mmCIF file with all atom_site columns, C-alpha atoms and ligand atoms in Angstrom:
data_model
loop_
_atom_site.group_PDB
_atom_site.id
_atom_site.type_symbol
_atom_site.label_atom_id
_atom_site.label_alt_id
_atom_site.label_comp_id
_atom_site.label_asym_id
_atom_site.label_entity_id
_atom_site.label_seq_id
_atom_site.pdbx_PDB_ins_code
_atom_site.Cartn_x
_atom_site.Cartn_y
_atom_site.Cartn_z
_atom_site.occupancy
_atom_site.B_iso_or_equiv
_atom_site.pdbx_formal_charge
_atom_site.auth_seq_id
_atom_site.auth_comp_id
_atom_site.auth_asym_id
_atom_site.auth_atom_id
_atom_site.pdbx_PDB_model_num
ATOM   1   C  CA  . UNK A 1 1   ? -14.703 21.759  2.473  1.00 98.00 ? 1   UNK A CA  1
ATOM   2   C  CA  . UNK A 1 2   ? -16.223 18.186  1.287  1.00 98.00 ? 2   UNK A CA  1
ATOM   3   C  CA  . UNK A 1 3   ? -16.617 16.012  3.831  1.00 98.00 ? 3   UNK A CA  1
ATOM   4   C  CA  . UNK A 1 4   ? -18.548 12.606  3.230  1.00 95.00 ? 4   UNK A CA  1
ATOM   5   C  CA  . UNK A 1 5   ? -18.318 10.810  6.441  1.00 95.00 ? 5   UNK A CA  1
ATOM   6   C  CA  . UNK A 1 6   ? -17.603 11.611  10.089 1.00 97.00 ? 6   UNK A CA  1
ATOM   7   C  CA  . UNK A 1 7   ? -18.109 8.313   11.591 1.00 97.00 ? 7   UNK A CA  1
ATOM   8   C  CA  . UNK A 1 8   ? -17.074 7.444   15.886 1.00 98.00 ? 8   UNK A CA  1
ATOM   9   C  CA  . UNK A 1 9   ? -15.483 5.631   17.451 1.00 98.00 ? 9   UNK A CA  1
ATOM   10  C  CA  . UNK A 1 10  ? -12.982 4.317   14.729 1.00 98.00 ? 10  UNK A CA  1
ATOM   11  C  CA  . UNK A 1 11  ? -11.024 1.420   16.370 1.00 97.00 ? 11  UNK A CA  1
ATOM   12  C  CA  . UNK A 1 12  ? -9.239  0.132   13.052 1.00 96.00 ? 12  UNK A CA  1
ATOM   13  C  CA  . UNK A 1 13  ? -7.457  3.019   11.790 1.00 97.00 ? 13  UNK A CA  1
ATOM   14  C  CA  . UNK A 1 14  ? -4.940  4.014   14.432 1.00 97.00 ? 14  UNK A CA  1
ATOM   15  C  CA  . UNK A 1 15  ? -4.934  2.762   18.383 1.00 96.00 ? 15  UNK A CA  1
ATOM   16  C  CA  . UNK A 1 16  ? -7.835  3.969   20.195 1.00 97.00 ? 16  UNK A CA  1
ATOM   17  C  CA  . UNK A 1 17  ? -11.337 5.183   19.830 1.00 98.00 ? 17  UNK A CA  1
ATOM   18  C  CA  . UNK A 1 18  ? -10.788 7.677   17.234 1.00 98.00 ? 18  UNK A CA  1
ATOM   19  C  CA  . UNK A 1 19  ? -13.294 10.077  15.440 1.00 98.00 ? 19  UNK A CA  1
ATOM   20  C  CA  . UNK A 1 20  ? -12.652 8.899   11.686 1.00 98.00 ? 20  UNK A CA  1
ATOM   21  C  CA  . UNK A 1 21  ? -12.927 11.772  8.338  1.00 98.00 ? 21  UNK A CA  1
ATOM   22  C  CA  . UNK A 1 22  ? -13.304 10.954  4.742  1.00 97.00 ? 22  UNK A CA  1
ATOM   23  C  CA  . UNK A 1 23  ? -13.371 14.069  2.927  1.00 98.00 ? 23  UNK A CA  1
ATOM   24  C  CA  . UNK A 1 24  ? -14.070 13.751  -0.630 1.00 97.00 ? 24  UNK A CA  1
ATOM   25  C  CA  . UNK A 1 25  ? -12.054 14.057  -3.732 1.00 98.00 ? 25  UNK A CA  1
ATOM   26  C  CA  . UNK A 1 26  ? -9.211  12.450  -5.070 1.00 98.00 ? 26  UNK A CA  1
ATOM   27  C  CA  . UNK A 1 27  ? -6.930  12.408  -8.702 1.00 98.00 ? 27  UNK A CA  1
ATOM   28  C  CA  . UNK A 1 28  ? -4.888  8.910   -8.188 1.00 98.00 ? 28  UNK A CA  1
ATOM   29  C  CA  . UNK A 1 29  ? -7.153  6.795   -9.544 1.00 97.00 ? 29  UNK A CA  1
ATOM   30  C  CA  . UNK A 1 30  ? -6.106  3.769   -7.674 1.00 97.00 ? 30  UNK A CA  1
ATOM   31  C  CA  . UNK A 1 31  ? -7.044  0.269   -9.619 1.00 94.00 ? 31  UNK A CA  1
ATOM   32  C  CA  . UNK A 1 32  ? -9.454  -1.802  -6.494 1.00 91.00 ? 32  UNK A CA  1
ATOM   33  C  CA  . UNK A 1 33  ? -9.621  1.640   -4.424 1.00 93.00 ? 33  UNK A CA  1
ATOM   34  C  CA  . UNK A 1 34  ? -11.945 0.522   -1.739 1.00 88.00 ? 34  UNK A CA  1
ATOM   35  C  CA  . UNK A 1 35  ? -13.742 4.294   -1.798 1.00 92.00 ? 35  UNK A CA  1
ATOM   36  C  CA  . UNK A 1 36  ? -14.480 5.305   -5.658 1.00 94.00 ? 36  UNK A CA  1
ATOM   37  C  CA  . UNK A 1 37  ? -17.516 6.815   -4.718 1.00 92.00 ? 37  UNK A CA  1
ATOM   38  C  CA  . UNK A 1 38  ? -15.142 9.431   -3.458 1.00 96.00 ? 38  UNK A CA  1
ATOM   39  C  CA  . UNK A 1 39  ? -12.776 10.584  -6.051 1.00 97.00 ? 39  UNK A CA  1
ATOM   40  C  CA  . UNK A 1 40  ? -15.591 12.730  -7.183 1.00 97.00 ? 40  UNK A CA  1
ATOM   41  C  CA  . UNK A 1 41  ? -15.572 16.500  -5.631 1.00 97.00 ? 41  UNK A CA  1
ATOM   42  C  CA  . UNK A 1 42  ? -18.411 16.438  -5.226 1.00 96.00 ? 42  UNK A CA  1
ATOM   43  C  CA  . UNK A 1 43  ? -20.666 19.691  -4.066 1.00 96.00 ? 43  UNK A CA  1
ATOM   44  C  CA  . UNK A 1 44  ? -23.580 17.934  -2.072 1.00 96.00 ? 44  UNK A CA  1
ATOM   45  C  CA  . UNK A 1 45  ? -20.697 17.421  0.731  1.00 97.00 ? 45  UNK A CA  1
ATOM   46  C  CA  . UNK A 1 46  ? -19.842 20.771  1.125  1.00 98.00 ? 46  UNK A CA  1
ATOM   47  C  CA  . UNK A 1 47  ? -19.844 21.862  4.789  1.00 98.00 ? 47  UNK A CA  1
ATOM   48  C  CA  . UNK A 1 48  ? -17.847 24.705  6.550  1.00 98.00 ? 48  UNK A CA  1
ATOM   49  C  CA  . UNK A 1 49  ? -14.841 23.984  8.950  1.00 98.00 ? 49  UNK A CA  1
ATOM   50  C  CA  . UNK A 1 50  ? -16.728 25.804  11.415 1.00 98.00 ? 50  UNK A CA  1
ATOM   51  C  CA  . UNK A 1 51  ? -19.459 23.178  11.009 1.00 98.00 ? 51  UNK A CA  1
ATOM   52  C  CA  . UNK A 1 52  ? -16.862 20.186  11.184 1.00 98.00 ? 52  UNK A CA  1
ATOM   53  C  CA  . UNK A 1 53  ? -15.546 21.075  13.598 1.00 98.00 ? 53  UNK A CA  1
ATOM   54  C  CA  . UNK A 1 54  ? -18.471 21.780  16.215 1.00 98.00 ? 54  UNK A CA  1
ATOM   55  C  CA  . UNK A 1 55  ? -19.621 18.276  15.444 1.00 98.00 ? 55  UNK A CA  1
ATOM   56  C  CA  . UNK A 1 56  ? -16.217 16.955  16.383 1.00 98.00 ? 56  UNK A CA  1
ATOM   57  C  CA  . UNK A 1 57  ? -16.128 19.017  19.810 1.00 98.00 ? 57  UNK A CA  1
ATOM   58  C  CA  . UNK A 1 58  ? -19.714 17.812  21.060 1.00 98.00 ? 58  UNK A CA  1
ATOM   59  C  CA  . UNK A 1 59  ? -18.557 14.307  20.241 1.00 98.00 ? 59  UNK A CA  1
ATOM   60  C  CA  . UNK A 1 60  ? -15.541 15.620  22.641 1.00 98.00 ? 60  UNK A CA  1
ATOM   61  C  CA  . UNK A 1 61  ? -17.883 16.458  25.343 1.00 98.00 ? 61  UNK A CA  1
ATOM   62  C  CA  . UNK A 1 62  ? -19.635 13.097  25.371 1.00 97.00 ? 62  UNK A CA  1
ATOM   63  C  CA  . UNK A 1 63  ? -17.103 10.900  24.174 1.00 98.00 ? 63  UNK A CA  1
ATOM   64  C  CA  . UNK A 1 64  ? -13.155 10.031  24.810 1.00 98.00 ? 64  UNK A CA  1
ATOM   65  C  CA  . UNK A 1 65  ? -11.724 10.918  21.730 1.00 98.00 ? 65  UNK A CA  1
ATOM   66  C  CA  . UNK A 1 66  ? -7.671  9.100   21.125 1.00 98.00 ? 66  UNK A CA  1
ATOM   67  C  CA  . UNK A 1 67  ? -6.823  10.345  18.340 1.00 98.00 ? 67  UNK A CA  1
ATOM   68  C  CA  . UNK A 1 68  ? -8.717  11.621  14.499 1.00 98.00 ? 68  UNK A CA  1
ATOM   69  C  CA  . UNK A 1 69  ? -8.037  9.744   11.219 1.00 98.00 ? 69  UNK A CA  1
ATOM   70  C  CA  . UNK A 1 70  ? -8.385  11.334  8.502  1.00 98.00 ? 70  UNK A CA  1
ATOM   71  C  CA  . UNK A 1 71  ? -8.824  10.133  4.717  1.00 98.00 ? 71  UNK A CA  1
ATOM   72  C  CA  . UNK A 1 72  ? -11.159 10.078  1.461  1.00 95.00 ? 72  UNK A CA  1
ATOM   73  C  CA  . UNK A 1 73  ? -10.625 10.824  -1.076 1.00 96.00 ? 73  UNK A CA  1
ATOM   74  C  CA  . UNK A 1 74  ? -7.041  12.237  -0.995 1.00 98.00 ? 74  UNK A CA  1
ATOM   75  C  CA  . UNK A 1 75  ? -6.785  14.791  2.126  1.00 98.00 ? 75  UNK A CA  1
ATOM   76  C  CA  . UNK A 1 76  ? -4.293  16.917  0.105  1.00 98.00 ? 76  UNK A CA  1
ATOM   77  C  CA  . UNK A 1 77  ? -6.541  17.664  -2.765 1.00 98.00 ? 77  UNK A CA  1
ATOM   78  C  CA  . UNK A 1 78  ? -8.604  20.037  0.224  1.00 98.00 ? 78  UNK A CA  1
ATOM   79  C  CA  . UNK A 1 79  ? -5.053  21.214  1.508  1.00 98.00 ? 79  UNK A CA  1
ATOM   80  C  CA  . UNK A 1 80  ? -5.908  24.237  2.328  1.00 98.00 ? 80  UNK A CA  1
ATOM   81  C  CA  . UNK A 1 81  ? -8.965  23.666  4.307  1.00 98.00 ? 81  UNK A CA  1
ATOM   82  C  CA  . UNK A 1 82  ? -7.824  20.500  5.762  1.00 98.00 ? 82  UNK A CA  1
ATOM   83  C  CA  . UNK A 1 83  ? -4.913  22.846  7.391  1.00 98.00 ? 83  UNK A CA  1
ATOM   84  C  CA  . UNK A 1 84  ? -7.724  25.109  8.738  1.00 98.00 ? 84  UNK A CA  1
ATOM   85  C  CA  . UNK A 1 85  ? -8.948  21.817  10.329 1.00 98.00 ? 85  UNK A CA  1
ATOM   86  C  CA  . UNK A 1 86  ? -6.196  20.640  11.756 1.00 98.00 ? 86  UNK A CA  1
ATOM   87  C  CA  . UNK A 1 87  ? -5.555  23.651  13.422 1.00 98.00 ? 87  UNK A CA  1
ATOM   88  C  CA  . UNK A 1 88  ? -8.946  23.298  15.083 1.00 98.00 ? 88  UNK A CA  1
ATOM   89  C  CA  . UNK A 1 89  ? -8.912  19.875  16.281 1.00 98.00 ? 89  UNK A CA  1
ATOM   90  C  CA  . UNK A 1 90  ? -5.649  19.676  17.196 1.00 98.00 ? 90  UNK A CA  1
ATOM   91  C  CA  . UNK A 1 91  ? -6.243  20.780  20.747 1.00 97.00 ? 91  UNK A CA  1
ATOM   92  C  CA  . UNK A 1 92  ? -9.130  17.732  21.438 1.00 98.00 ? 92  UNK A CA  1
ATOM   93  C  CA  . UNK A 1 93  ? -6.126  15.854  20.044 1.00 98.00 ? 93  UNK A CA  1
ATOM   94  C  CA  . UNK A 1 94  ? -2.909  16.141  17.921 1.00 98.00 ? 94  UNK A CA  1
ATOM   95  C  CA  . UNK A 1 95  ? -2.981  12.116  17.873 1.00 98.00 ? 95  UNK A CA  1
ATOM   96  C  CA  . UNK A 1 96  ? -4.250  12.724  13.877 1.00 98.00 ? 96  UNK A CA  1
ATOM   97  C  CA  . UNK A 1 97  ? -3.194  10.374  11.714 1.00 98.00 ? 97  UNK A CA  1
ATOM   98  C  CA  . UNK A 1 98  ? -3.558  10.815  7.813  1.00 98.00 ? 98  UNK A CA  1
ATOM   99  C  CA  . UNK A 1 99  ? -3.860  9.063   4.147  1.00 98.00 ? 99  UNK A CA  1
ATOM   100 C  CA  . UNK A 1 100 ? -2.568  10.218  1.203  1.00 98.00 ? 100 UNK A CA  1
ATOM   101 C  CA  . UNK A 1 101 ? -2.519  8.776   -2.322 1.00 98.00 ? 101 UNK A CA  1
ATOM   102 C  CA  . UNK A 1 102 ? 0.884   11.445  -2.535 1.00 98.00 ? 102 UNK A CA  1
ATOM   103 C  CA  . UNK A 1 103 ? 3.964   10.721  -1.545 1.00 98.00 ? 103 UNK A CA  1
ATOM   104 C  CA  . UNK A 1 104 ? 5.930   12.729  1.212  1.00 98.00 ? 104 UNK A CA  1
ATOM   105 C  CA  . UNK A 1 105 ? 8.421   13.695  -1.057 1.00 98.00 ? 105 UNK A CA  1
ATOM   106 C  CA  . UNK A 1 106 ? 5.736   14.248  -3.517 1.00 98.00 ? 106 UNK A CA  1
ATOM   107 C  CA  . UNK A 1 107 ? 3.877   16.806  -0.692 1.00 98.00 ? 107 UNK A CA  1
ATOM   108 C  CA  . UNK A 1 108 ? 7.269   18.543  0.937  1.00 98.00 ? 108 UNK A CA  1
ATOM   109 C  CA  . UNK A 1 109 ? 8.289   19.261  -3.357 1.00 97.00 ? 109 UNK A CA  1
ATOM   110 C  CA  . UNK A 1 110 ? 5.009   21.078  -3.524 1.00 97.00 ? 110 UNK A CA  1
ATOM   111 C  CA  . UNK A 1 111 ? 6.377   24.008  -1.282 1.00 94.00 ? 111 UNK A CA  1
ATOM   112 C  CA  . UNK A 1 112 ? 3.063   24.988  -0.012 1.00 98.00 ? 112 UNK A CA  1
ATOM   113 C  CA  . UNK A 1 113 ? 2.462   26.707  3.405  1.00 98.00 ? 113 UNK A CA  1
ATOM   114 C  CA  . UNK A 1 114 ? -0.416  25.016  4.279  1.00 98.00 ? 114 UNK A CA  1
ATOM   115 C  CA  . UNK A 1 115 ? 0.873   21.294  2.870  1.00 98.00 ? 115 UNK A CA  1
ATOM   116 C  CA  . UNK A 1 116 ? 3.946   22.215  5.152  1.00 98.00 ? 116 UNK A CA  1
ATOM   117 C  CA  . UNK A 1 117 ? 1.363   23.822  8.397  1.00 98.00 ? 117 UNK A CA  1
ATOM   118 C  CA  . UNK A 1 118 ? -0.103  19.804  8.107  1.00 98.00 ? 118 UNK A CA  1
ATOM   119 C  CA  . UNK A 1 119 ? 2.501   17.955  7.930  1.00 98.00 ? 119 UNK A CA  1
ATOM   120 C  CA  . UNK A 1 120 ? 3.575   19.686  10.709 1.00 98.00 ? 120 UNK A CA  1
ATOM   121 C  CA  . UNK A 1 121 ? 1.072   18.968  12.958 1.00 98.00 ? 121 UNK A CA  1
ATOM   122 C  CA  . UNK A 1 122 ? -0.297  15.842  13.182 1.00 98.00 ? 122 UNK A CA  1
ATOM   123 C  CA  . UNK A 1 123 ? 1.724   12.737  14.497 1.00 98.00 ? 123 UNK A CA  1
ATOM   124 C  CA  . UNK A 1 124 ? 1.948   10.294  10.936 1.00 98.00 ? 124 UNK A CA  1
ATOM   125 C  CA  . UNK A 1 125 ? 1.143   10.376  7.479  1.00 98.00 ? 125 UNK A CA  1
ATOM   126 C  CA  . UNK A 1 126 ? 0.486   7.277   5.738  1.00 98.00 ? 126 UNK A CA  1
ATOM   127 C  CA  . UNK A 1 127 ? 1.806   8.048   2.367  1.00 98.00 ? 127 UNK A CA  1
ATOM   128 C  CA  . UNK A 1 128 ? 1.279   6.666   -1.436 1.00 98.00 ? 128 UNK A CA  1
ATOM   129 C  CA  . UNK A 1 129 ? -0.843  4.946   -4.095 1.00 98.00 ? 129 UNK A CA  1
ATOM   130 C  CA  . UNK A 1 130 ? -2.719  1.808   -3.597 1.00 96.00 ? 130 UNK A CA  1
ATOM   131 C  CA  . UNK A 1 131 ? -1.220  -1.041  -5.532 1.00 96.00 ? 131 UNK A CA  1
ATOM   132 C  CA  . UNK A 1 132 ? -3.630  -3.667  -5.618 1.00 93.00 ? 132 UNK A CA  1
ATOM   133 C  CA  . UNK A 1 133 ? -1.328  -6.430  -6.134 1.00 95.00 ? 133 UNK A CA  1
ATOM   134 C  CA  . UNK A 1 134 ? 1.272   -5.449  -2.956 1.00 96.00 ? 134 UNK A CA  1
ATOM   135 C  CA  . UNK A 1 135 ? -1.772  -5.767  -0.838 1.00 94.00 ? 135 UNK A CA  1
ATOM   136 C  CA  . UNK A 1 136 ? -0.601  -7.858  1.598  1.00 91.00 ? 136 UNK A CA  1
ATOM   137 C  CA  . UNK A 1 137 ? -2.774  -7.315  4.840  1.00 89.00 ? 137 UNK A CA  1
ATOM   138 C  CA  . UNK A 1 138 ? 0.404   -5.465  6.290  1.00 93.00 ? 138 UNK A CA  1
ATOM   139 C  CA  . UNK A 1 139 ? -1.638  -3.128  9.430  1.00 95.00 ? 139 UNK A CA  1
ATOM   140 C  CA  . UNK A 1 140 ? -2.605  0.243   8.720  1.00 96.00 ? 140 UNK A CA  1
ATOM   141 C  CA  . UNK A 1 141 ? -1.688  0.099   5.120  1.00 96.00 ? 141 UNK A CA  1
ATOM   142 C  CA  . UNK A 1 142 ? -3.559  -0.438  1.501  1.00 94.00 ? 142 UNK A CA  1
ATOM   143 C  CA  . UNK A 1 143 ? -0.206  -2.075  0.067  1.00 95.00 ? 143 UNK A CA  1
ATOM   144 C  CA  . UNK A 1 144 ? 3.164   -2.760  1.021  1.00 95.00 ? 144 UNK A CA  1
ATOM   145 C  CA  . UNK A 1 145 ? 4.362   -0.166  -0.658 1.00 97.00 ? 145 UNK A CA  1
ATOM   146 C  CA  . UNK A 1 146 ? 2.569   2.736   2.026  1.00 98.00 ? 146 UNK A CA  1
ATOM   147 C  CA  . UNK A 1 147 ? 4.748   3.646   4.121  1.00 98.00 ? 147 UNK A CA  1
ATOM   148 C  CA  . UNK A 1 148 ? 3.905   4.645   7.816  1.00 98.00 ? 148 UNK A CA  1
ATOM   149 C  CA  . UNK A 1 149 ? 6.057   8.117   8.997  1.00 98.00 ? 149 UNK A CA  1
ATOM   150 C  CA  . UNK A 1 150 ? 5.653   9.444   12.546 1.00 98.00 ? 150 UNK A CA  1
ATOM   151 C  CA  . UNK A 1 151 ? 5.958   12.775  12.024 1.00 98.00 ? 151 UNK A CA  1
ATOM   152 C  CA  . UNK A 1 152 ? 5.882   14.002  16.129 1.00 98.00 ? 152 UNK A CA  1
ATOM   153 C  CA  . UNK A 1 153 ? 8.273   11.995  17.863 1.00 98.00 ? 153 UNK A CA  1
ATOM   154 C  CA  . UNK A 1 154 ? 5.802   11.817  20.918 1.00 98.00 ? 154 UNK A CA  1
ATOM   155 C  CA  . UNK A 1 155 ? 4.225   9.391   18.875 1.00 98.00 ? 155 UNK A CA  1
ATOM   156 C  CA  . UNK A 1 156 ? 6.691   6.586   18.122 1.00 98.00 ? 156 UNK A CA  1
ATOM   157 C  CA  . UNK A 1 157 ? 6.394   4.826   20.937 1.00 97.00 ? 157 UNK A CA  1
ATOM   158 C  CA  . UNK A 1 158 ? 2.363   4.850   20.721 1.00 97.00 ? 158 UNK A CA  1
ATOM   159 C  CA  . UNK A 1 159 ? 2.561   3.673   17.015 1.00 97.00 ? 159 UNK A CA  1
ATOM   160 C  CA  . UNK A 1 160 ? 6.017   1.368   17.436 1.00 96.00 ? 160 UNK A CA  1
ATOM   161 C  CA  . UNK A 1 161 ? 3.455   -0.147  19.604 1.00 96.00 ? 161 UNK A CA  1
ATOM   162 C  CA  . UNK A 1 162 ? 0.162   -0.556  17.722 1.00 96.00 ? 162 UNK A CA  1
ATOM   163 C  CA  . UNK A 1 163 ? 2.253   -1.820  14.671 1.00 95.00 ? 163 UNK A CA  1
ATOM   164 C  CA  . UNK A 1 164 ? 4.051   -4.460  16.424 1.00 94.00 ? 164 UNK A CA  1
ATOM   165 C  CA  . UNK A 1 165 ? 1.337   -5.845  17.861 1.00 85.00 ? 165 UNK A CA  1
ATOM   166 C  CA  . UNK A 1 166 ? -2.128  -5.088  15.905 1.00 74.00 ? 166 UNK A CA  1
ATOM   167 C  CA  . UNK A 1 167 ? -3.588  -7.134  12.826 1.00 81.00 ? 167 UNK A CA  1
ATOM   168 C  CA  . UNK A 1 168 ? -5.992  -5.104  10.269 1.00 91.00 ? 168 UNK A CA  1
ATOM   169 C  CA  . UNK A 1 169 ? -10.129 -5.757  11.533 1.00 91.00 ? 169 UNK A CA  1
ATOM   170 C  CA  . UNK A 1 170 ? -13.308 -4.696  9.653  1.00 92.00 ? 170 UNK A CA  1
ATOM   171 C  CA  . UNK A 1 171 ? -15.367 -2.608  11.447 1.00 94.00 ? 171 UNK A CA  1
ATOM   172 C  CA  . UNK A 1 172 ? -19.144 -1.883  10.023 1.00 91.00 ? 172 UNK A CA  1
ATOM   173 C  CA  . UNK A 1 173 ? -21.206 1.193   10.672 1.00 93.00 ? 173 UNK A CA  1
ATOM   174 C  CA  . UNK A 1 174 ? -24.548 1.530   10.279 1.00 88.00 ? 174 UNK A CA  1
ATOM   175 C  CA  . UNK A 1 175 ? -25.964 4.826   9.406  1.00 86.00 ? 175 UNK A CA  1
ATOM   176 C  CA  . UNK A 1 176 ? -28.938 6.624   7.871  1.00 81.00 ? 176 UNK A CA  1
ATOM   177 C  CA  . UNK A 1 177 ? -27.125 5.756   4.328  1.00 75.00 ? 177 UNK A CA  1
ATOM   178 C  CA  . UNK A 1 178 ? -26.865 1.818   4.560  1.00 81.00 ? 178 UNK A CA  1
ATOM   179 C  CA  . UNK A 1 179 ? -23.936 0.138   5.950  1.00 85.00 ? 179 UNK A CA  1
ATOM   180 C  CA  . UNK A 1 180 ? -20.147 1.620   5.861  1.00 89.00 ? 180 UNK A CA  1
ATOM   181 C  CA  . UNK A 1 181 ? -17.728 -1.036  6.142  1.00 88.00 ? 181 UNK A CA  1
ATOM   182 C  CA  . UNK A 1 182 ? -14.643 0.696   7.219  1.00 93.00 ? 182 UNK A CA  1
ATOM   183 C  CA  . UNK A 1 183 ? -10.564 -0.498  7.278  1.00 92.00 ? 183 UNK A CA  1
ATOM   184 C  CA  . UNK A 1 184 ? -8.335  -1.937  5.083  1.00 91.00 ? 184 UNK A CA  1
ATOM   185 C  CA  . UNK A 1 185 ? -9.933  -4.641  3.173  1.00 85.00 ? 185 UNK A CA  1
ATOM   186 C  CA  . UNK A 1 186 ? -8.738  -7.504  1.514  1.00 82.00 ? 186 UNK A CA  1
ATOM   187 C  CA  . UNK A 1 187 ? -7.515  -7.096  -2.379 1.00 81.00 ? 187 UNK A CA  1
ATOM   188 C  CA  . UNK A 1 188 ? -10.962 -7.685  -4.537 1.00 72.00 ? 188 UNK A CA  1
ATOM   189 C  CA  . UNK A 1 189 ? -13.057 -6.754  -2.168 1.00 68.00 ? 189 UNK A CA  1
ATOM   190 C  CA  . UNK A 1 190 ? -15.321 -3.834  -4.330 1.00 66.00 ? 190 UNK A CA  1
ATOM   191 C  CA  . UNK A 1 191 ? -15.570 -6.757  -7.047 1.00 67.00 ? 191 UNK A CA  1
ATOM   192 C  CA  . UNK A 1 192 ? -16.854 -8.857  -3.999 1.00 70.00 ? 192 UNK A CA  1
ATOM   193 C  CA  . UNK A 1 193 ? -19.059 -6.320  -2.800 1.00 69.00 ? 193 UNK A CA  1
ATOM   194 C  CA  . UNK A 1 194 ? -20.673 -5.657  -6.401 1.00 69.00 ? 194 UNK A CA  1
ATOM   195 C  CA  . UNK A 1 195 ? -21.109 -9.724  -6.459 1.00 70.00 ? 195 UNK A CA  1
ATOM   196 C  CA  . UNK A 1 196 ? -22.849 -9.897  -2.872 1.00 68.00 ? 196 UNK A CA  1
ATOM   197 C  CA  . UNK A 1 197 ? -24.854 -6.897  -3.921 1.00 68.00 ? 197 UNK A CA  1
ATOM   198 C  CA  . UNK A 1 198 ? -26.085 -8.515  -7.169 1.00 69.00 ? 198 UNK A CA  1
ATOM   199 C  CA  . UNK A 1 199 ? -26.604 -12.039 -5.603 1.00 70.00 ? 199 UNK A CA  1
ATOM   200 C  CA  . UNK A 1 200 ? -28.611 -10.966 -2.427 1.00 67.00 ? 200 UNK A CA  1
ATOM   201 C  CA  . UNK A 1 201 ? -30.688 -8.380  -4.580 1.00 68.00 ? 201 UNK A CA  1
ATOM   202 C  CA  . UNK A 1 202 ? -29.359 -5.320  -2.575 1.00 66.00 ? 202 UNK A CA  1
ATOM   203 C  CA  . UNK A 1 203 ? -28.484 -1.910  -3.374 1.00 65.00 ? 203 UNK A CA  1
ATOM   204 C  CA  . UNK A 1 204 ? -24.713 -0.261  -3.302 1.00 63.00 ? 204 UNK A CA  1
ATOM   205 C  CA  . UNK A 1 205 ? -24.652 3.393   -1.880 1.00 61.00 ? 205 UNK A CA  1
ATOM   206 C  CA  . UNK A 1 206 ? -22.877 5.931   -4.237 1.00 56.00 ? 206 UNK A CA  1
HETATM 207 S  S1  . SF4 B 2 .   ? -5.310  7.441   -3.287 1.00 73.71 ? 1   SF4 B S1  1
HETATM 208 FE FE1 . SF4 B 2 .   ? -6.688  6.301   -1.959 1.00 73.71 ? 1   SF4 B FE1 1
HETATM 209 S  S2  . SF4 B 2 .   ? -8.736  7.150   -2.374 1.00 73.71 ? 1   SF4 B S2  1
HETATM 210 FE FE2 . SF4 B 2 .   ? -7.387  7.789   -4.035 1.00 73.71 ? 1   SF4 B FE2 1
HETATM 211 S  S3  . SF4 B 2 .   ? -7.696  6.240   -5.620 1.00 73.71 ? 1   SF4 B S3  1
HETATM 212 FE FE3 . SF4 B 2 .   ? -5.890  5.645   -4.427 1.00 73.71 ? 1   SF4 B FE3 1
HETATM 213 S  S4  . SF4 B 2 .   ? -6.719  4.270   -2.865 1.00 73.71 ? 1   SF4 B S4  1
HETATM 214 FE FE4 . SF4 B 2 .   ? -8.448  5.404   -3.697 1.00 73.71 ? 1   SF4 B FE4 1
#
């Protein structure tokens, strides 16, 4: 599968400390999409869900580990290997928590065994295209339009929760590549990035 980023702990994308995903590839085409670089499938990223997922169970064995979040890239363009995935990690935690450019409606009118082996085990889906102009800093989501479904009912209470109460936060990482600034960000902020990067003579990762 294509996998970008594995990135811990992610505290802005679901309650918790939560190992974060961003697996590459994605057809929407989203106008202010915060990740362009990774609509491209691209083949340096391949890696084996074998290989995903012992890097995600020795982060288990040092680490507490509340939950994954998974994104890109749309998810559902690796379908198939994202189910293999999910049926991995599900025992470190089936708090997983995912982003798709797709509607749900969209997905369940697919009628595909592994869209339907997902969706039926992890605890939400945060479903639908970025709109640029209904971003309105609502928590979890791109734009008001996403809508937030808690697919295991264990789960309502924990996200009823978190959504009441939480406000969308920044979080930066820095890794061998540069800095990844990960959450939901505030509309213009690639053409802000590309201005910062231009005015303080520094170089954008691709
Ligand atoms: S679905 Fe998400 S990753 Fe794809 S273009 Fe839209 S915002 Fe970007």
């Amino acid at each position: 599968m294509l996998v970008a980023r594995i990135l811990y702990p992610v505290e802005v994308l679901g309650p918790g400390k939560r190992i974060g995903i961003w697996m590459c590839g994605c057809k929407h085409g989203c106008e202010g999409c915060s990740n362009p670089e990774l609509w491209e499938f691209d083949d340096k990223y391949e890696i084996s869900v074998n290989d995903i997922f012992k890097i995600i169970y020795s982060l288990s064995m040092k680490y507490r580990i509340d939950g994954f979040t998974i994104t890109g890239g749309d998810p559902f363009e690796q379908v198939d290997k994202l189910s293999e995935l999910i049926e991995r990690i599900k025992a470190i935690s089936s708090d997983i928590l995912i982003y798709t450019g797709y509607t749900l409606e969209e997905l369940k009118g697919k009628n595909k065994l592994s869209i339907t082996n997902v969706l039926g085990n992890i605890a939400v889906l945060i479903d639908g295209r970025y709109i640029e102009k209904r971003n309105n800093n609502v928590l979890l989501r791109g734009s008001d339009n996403q809508k937030v479904h808690i697919l295991n009912s264990a789960y309502k209470e924990r996200y009823e929760k978190y959504l009441s109460k939480g406000a969308n936060k920044i979080q930066n990482f820095k890794t061998i590549d540069g800095i990844i600034s990960v959450g939901i960000h505030k509309p213009g902020f690639i053409k802000q990035l590309d201005d910062d990067v231009k005015k303080f003579g520094l170089q954008k990762g691709e």
